[in-house]
Each structure stands twice: as C-alpha cells, then as structure tokens.
XYZ file of N, CA and C in Angstrom:
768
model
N 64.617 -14.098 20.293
C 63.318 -14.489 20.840
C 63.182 -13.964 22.255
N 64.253 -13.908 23.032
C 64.403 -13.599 24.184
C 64.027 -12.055 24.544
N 64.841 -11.567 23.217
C 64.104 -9.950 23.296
C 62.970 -9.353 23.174
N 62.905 -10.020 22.166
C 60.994 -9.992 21.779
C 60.264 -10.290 23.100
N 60.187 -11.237 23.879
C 59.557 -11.574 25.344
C 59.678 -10.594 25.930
N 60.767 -9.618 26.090
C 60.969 -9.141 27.147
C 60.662 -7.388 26.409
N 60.728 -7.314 25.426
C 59.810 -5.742 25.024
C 58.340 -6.280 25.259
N 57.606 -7.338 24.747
C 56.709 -7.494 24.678
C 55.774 -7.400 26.627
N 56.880 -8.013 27.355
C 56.241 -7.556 28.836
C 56.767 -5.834 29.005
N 57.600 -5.500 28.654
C 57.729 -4.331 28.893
C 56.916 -3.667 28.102
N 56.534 -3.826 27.367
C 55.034 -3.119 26.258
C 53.688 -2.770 26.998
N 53.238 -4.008 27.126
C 52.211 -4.467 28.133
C 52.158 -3.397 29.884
N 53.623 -3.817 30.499
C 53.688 -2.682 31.467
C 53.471 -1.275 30.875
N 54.023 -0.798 30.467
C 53.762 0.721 29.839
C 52.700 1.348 29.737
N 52.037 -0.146 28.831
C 50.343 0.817 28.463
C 49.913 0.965 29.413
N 49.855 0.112 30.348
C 48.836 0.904 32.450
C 49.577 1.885 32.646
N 50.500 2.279 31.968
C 51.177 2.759 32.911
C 51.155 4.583 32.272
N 50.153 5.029 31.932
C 50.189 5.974 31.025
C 49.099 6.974 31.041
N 49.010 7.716 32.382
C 47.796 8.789 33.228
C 47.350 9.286 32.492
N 48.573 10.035 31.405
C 47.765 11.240 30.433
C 46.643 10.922 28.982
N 46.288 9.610 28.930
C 45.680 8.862 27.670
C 43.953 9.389 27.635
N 43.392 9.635 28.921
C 41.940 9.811 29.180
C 41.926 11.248 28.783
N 42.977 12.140 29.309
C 43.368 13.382 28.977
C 43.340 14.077 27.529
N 43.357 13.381 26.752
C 43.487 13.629 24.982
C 42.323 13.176 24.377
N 41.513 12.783 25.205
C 40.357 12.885 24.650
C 39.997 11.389 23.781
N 40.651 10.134 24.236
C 40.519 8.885 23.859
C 40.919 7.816 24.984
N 40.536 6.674 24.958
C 41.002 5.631 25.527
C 42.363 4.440 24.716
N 42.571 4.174 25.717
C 43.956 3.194 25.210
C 43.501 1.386 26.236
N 43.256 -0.018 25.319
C 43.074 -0.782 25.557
C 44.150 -1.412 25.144
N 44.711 -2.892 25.610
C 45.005 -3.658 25.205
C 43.891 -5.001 25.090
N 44.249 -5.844 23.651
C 43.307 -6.753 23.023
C 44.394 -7.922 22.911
N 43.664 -8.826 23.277
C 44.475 -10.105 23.899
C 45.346 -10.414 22.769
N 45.237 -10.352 21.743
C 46.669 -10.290 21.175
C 47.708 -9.525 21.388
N 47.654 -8.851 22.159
C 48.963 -7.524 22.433
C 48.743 -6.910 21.452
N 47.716 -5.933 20.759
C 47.823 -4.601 20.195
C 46.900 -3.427 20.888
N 47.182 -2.665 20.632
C 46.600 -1.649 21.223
C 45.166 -1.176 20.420
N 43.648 -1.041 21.305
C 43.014 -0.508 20.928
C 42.500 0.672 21.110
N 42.451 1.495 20.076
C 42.470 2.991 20.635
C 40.407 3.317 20.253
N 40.390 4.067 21.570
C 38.668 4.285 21.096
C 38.372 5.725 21.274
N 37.823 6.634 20.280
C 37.879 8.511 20.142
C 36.600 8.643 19.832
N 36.358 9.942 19.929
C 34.696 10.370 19.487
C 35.217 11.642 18.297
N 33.971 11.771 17.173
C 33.978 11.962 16.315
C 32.969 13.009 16.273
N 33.661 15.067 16.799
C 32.200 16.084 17.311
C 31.702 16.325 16.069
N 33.039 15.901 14.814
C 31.963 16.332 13.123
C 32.837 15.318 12.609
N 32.398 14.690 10.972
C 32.965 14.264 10.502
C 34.441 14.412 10.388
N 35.346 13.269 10.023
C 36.265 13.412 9.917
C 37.657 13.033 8.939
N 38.193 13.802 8.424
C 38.829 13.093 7.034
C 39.610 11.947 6.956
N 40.529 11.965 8.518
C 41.494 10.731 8.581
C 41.975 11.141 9.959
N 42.525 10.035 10.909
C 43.178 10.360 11.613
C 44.435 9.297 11.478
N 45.522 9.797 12.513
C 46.404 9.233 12.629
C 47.323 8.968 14.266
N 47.847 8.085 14.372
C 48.437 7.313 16.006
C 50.223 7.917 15.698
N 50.722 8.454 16.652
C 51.289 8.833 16.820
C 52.172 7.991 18.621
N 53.344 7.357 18.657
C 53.308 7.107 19.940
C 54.829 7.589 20.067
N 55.158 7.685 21.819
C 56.266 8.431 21.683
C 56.894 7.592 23.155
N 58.380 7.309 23.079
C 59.226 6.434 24.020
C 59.842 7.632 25.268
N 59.575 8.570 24.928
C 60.524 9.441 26.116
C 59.717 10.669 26.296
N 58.380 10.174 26.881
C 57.810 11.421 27.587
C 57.411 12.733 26.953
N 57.113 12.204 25.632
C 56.356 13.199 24.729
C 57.080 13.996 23.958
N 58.898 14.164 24.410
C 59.585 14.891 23.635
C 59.765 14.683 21.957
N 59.534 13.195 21.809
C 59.584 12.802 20.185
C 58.739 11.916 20.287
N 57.969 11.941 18.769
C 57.030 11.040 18.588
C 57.303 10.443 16.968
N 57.000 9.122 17.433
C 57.236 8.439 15.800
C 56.065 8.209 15.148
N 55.729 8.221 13.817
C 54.655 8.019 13.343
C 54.539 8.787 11.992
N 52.904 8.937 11.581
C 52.131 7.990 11.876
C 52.289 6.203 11.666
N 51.697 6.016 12.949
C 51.609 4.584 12.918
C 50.908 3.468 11.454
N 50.813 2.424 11.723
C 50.294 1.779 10.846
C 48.875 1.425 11.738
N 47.999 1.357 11.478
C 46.687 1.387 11.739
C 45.691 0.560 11.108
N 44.686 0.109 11.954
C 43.182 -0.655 10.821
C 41.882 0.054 11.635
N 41.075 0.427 11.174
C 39.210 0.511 11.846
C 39.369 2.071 11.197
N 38.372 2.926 12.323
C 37.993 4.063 11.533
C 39.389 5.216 11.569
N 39.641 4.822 10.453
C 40.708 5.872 9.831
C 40.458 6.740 9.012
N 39.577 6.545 8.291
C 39.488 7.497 6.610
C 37.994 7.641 6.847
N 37.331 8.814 6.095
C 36.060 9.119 6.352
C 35.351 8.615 7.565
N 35.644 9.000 8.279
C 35.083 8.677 9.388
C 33.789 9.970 10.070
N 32.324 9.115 9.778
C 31.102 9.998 10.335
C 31.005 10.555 11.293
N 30.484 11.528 11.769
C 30.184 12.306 13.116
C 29.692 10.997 14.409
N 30.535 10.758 15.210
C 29.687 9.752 16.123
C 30.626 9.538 17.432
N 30.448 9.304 18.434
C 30.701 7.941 19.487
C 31.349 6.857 19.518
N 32.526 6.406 20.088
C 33.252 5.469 19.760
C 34.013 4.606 18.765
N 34.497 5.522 18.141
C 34.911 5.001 17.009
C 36.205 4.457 17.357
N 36.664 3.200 16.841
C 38.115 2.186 17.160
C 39.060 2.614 15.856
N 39.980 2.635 16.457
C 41.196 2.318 15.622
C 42.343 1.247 16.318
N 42.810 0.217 15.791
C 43.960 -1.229 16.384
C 45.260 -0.366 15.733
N 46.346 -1.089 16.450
C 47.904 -0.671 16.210
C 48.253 -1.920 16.544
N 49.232 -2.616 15.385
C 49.886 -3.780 16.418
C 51.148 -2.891 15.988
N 52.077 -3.197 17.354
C 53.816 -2.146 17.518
C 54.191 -3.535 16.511
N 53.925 -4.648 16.419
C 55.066 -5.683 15.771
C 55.069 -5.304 14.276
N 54.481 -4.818 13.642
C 54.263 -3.674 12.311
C 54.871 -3.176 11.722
N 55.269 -2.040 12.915
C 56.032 -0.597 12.645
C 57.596 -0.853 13.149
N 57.793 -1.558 14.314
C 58.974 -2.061 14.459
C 58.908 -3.567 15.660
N 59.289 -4.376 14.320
C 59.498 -6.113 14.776
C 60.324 -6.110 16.068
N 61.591 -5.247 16.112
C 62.105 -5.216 16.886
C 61.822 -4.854 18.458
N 60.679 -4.452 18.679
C 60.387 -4.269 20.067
C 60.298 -2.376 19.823
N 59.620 -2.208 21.310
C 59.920 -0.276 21.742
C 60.562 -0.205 23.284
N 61.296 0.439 23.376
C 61.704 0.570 24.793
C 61.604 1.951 25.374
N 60.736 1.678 26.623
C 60.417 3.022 27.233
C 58.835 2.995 27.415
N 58.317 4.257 28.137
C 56.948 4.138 28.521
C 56.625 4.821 27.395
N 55.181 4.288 27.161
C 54.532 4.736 26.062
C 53.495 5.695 25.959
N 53.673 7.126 25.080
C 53.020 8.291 25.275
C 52.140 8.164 23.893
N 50.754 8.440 23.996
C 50.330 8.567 22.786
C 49.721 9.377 22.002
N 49.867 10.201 20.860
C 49.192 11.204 20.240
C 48.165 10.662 18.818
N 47.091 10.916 19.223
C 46.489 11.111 17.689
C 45.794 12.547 17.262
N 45.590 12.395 16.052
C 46.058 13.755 15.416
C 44.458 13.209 14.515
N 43.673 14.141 14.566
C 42.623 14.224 13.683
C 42.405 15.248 12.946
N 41.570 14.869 11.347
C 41.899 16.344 10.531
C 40.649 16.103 10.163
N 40.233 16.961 10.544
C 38.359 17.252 9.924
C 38.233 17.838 8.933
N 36.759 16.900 8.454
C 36.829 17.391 6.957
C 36.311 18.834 6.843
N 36.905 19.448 6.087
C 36.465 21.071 5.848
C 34.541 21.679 5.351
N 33.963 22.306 6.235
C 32.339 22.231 6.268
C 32.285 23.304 5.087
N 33.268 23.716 4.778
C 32.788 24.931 3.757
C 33.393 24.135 2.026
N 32.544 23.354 1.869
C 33.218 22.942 0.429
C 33.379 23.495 -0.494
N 34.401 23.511 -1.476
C 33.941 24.253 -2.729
C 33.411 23.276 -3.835
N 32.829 24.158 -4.747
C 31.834 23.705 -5.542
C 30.770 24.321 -6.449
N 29.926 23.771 -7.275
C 29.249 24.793 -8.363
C 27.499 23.966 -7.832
N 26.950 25.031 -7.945
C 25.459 24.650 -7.576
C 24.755 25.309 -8.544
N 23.219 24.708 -8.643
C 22.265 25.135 -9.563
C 20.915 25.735 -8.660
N 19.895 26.781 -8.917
C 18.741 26.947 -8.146
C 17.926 27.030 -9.105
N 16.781 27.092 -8.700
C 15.327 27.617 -9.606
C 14.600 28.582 -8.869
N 14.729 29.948 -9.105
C 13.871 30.816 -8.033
C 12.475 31.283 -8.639
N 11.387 30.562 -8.022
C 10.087 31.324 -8.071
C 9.744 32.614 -7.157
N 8.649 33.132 -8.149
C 8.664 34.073 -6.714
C 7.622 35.342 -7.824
N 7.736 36.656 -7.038
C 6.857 37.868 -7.590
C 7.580 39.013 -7.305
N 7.021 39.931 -7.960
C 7.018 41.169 -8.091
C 5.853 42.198 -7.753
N 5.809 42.883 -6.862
C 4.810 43.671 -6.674
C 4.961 45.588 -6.450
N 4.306 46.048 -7.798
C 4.348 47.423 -7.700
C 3.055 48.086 -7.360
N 2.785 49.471 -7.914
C 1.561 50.396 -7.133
C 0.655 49.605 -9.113
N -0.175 48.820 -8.043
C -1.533 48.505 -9.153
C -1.341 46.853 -9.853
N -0.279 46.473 -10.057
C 0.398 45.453 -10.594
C 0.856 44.144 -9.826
N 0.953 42.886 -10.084
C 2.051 41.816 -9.608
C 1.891 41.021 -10.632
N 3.450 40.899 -10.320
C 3.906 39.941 -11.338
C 4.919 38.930 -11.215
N 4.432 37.166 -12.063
C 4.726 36.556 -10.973
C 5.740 36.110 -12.070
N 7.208 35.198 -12.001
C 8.184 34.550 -12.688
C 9.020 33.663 -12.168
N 10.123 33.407 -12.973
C 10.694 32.309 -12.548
C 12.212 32.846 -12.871
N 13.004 32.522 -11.970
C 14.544 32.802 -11.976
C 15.425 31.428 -12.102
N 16.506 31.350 -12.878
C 17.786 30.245 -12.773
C 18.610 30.792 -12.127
N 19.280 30.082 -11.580
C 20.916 30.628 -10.687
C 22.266 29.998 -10.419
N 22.952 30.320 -10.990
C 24.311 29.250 -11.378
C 25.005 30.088 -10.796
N 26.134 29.051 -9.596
C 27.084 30.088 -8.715
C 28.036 29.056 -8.269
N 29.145 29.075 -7.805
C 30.252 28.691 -7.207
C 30.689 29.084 -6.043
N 30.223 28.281 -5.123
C 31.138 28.341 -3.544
C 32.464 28.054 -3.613
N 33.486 29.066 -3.140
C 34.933 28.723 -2.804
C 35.650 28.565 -1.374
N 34.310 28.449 -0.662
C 34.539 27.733 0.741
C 33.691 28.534 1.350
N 33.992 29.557 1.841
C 32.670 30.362 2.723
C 32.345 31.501 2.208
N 32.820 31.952 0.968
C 32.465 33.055 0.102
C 32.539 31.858 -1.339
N 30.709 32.635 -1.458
C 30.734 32.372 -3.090
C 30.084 33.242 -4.148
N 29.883 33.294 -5.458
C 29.257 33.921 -6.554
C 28.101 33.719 -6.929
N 27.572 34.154 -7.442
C 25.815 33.395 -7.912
C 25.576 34.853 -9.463
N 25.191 34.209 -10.408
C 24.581 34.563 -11.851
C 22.710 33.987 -12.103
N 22.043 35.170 -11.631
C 20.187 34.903 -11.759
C 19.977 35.562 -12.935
N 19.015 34.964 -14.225
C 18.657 35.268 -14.798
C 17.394 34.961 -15.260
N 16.308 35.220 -15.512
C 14.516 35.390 -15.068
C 13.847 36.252 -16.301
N 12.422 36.335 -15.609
C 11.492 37.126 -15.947
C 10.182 36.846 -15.243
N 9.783 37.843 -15.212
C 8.575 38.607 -14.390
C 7.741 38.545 -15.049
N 6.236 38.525 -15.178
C 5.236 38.449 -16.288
C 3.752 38.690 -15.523
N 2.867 40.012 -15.814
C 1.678 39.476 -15.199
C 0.810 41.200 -15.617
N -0.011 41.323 -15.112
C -0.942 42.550 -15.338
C -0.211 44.158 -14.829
N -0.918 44.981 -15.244
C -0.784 46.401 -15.069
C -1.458 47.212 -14.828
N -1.680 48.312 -14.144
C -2.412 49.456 -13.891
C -3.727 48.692 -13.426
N -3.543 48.162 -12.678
C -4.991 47.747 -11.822
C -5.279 46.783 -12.409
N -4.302 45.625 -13.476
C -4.831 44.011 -13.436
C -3.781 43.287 -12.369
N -4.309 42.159 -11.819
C -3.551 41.089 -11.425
C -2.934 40.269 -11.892
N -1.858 39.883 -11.487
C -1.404 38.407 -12.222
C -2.709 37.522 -12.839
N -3.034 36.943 -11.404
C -4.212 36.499 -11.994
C -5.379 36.598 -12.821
N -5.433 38.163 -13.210
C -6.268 38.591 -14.060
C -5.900 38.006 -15.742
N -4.565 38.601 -15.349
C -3.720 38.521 -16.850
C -3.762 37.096 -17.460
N -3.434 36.237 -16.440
C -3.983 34.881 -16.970
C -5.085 34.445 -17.274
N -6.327 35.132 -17.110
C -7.245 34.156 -17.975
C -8.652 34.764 -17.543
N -8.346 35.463 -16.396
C -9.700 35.959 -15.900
C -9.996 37.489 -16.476
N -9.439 38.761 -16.994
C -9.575 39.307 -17.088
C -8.877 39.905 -18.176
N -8.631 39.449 -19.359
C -7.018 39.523 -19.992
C -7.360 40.944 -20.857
N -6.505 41.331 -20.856
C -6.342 42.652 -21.713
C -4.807 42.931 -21.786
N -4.729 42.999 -23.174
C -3.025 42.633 -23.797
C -2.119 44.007 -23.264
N -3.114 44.811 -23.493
C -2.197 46.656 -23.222
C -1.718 46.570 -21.803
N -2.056 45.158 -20.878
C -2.112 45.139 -19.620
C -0.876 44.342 -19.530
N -0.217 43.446 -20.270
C 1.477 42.514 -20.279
C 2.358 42.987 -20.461
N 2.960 42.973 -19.275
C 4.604 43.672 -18.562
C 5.696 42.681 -18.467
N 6.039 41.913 -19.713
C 7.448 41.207 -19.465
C 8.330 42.269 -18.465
N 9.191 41.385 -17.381
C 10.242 42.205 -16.775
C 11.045 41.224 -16.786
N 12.671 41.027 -17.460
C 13.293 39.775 -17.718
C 14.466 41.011 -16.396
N 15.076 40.152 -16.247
C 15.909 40.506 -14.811
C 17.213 39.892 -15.235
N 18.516 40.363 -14.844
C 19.706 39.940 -14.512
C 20.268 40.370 -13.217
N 20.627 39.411 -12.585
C 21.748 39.669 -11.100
C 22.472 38.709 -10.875
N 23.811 39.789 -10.366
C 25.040 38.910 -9.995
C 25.135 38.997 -7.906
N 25.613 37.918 -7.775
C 25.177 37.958 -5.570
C 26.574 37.737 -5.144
N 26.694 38.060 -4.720
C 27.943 37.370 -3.623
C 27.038 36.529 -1.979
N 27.383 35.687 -1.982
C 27.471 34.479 0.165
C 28.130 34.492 0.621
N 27.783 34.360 1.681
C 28.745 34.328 2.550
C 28.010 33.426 3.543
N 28.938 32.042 3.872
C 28.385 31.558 4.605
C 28.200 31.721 6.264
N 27.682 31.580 7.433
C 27.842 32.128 8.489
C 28.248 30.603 9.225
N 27.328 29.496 8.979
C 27.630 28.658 9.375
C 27.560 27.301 8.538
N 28.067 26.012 8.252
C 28.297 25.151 7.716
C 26.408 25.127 6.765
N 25.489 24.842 7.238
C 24.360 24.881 6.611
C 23.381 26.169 6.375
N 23.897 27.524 6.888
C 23.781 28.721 6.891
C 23.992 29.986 5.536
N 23.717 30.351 4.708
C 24.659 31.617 4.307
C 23.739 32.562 3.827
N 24.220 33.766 4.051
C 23.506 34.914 3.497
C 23.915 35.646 2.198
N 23.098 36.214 1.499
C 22.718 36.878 0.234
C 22.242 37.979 0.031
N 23.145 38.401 -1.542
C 23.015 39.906 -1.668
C 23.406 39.872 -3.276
N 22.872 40.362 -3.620
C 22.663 41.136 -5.696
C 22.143 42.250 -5.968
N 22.692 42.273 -6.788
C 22.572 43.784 -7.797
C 22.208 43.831 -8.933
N 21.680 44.030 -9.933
C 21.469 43.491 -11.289
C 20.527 44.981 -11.823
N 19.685 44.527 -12.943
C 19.306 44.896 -13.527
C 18.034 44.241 -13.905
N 16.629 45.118 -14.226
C 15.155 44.848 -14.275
C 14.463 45.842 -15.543
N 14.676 44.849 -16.803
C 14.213 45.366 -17.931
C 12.306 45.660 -17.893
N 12.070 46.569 -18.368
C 10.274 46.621 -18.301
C 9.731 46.825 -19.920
N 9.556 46.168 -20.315
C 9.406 46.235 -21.536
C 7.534 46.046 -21.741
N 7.478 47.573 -20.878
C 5.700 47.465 -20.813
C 5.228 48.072 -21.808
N 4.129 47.703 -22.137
C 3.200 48.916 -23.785
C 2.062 49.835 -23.185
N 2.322 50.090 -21.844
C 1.601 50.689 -21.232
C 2.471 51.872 -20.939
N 3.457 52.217 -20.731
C 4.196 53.179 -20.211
C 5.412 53.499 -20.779
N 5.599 52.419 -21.858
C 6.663 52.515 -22.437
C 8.224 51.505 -21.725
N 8.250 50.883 -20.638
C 9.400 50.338 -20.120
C 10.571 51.499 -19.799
N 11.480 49.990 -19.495
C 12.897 51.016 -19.401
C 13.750 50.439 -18.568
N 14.787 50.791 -18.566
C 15.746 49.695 -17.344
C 15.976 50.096 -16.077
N 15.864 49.278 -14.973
C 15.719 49.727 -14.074
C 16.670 48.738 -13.119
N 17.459 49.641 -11.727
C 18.110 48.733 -10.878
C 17.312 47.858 -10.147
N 17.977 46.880 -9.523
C 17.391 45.787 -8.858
C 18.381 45.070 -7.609
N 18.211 44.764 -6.934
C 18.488 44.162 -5.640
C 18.090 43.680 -4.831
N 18.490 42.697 -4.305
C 17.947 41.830 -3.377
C 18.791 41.170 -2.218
N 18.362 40.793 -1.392
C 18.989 40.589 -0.158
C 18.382 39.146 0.655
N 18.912 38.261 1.219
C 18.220 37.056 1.789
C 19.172 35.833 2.473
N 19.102 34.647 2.456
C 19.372 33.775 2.906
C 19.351 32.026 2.441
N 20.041 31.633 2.755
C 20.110 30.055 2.350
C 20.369 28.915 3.253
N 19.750 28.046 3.142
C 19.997 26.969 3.540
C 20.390 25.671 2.966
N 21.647 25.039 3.493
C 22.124 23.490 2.814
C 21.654 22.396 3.745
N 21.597 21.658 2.867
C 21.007 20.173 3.826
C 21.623 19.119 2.807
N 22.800 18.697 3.147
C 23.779 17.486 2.274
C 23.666 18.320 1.078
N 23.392 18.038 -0.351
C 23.331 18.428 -0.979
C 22.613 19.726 -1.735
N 21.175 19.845 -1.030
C 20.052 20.043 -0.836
C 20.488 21.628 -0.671
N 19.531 22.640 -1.253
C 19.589 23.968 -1.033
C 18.292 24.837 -0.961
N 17.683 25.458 -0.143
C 16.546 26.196 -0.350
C 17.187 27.652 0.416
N 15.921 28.559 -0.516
C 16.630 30.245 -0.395
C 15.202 30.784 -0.253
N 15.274 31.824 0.496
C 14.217 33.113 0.128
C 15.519 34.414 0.029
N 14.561 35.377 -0.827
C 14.922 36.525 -1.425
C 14.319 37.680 -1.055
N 14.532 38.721 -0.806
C 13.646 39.973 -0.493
C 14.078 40.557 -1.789
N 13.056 41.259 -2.831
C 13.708 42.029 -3.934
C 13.424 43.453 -4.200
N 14.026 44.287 -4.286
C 13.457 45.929 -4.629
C 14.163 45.891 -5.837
N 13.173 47.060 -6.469
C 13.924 47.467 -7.579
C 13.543 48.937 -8.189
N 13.870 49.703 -9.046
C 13.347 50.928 -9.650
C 11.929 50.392 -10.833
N 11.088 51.194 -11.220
C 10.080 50.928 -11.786
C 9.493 51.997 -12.593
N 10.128 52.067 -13.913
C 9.573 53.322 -14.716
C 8.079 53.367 -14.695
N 7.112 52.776 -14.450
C 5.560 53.117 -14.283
C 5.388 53.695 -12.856
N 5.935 52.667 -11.746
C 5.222 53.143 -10.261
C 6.518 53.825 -9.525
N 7.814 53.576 -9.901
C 8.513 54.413 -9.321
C 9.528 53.091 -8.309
N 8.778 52.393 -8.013
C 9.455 51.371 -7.033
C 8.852 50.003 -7.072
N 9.143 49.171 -7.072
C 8.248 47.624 -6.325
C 9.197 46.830 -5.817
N 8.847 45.687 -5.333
C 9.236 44.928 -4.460
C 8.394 43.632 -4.541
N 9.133 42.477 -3.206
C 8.771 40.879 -3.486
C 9.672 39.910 -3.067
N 9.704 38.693 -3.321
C 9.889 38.097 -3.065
C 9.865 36.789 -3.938
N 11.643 35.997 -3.365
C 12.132 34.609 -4.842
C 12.178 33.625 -3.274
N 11.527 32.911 -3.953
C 12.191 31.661 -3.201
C 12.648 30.556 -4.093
N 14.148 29.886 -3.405
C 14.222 29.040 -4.181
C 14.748 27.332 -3.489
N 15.153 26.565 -4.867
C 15.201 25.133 -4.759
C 17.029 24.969 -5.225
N 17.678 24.205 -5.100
C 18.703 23.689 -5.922
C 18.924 22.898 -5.340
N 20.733 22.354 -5.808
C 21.534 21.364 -5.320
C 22.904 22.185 -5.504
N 23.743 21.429 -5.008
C 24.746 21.447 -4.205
C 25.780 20.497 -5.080
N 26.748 20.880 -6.037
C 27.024 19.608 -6.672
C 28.616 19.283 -6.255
C-alpha cells in the first residue's frame, strides 16, 4: 500500500513535469481520479489511435496503452479525448518521468471499391445529334481505377435533329442507332477529385450511309461526395457519314 502511495505521488509529479507534451501536437491533463486525460485534433478522419508512454526519456516506450473515448473511427474535428488510467496496464506503479507518444493512423482517402454510373449525354456530327444514355461499371483500387461504358446514341441525320426524329419531323431513312463500348482508366488527383480517359468503339448502324465501326474516346473528370459521384465527359469519335463528331456524357452514380 505504501508503494502504491508513493508511485502514485510520484505519477502525479511527472505529469507537470513533462515540456515536450504541447509539442506533439496534444495536451496531457490529470482528472481527479489520477488518470490521465489526453486531448488531440483530428486534420481528417481517423482509423484508431493509440497512447504510448515511456519511463526514461523517450528511449523506450511501452504500449499501446489501454485506453477509453475517441479511439476507433474517430471524425475529422477539434478536441477529441482519450482517458488512460496507469493502474490498468501496471497495478504496480511506473517509476520515472513520464514521456508520451500517440500514434494516429488515418483512415486511407483512396478506398477501394466497385461503383455504378448512368451517363446521359449527346453526340454531335456535320448535320446530325444524337442524344443517349450510357451504364458504367468500374472498380477503384485506391487511386487508380477501371471503368466498362456501354450505351447508345439515337437521333436524326443529314439535316434532322434529335428533336426532329422524335416526333416533330420524323423520317425513318433519318435513324442512326450508334451503340458504343469503352473501357477508362482514373486516376484520382485528390480524395474527392479524379480524372478520365477511354477508348472504345462507336458502331453506326445508319440506313443512310450504310454505318460502320468507328473509334471513340473520351476524356473528363469526376467528382465524389461520401458516396455520391457525378462526371462530365468530352467525347470524339470517327464517323463513317461526317468523318468526325463529338459531345458530351454527363454522369450520376454511387460509390459502393
């Protein structure tokens, strides 16, 4: 009992007694029960941290400690607590001044994972636009990922409009299915950031000119928001009627 009293004032001395604690980027309290409260800031989420304390001037450190408050998932924020009682980890007392390390491991911003999109968007050549809809199934493996679009294009020719083709002006010799395949590689730049790029292929299966297959590519950008994903697309491609067209996908998904 006698010992216990006398680590326990020697405990107490130590913690004042310990310059470098403001230095690491946390505070060190004592809480009238004699444990230590430790208080850190949190610049991004964080997966776990851990208390680390050391009896001889930083050369060895024992740990991790036993711990309660924000330890595990811990949100982006301001003051976050973590308690240590030393009677825990060793009943027996600590002898020596007390150095302390904690060790934080942030959670990784580039997750991996499989996502879904829906890209609307058009096509525009010499006389023609045409408007469709794209799917896109891809896998992030942290800051490089894959993406598989597969679509079609649909709308007037040789001097009709989309809008013609639908309803205002219709003439059948004038419907240009263009069903599309592309494969992309991302790359993310920053945690809610990444840029885009595909290659594929742009079937024309027109009765006006006959069709034909043609390359395709596109180039653009994305944005994440928690789960949340929106994209625009810039698209060129070859065009057995006009020689070239171009346009634009924007899209929607998630993040799963």
């Amino acid at each position: 009992m006698i010992m216990n009293f006398k680590h326990a004032i020697l405990f107490l001395l130590c913690l004042f007694a310990t310059p470098h604690i403001s230095a690491q980027d946390f505070t060190v309290n004592k809480t009238n029960d004699n444990k230590v409260e430790i208080t850190y800031n949190a610049k991004r989420k964080l997966k776990k941290v851990e208390l680390y304390v050391s009896t001889d001037g930083g050369q060895d450190y024992q740990g991790p400690l036993t711990i309660k408050g924000d330890r595990y998932d811990i949100p982006k924020g301001k003051n976050k607590k973590i308690i240590w009682d030393p009677s825990v980890d060793n009943p027996r007392g600590y002898d020596g001044y007390f150095r302390f390390r904690l060790d934080r491991q942030y959670e990784n911003p580039y997750k991996k994972g499989f996502f879904v999109m829906l890209n609307p968007g058009f096509v525009n050549g010499s006389g023609y636009t045409c408007g469709g809809i794209n799917g896109t199934f891809g896998y992030m493996f942290g800051r490089a990922g894959l993406s598989l679009s597969l679509g079609s294009y649909c709308g007037g020719e040789e001097g009709y409009t989309f809008a013609n083709y639908m309803g205002w002006s219709y003439n059948e010799t004038c419907f240009a299915p263009r069903f599309n395949f592309q494969v992309g590689a991302i790359y993310k730049v920053a945690p809610k950031f990444a840029l885009k790029a595909g290659i594929g292929l742009l079937t024309d299966k027109s009765s006006v000119d006959g069709g034909g297959i043609n390359p395709l590519g596109s180039i653009g950008f994305m944005l994440q928001f928690n789960h949340f994903l929106f994209s625009t697309d810039g698209i060129f491609a070859g065009d057995s009627g006009a020689g070239f067209c171009g346009g634009l996908n924007f899209g929607v998904g998630y993040a799963f």
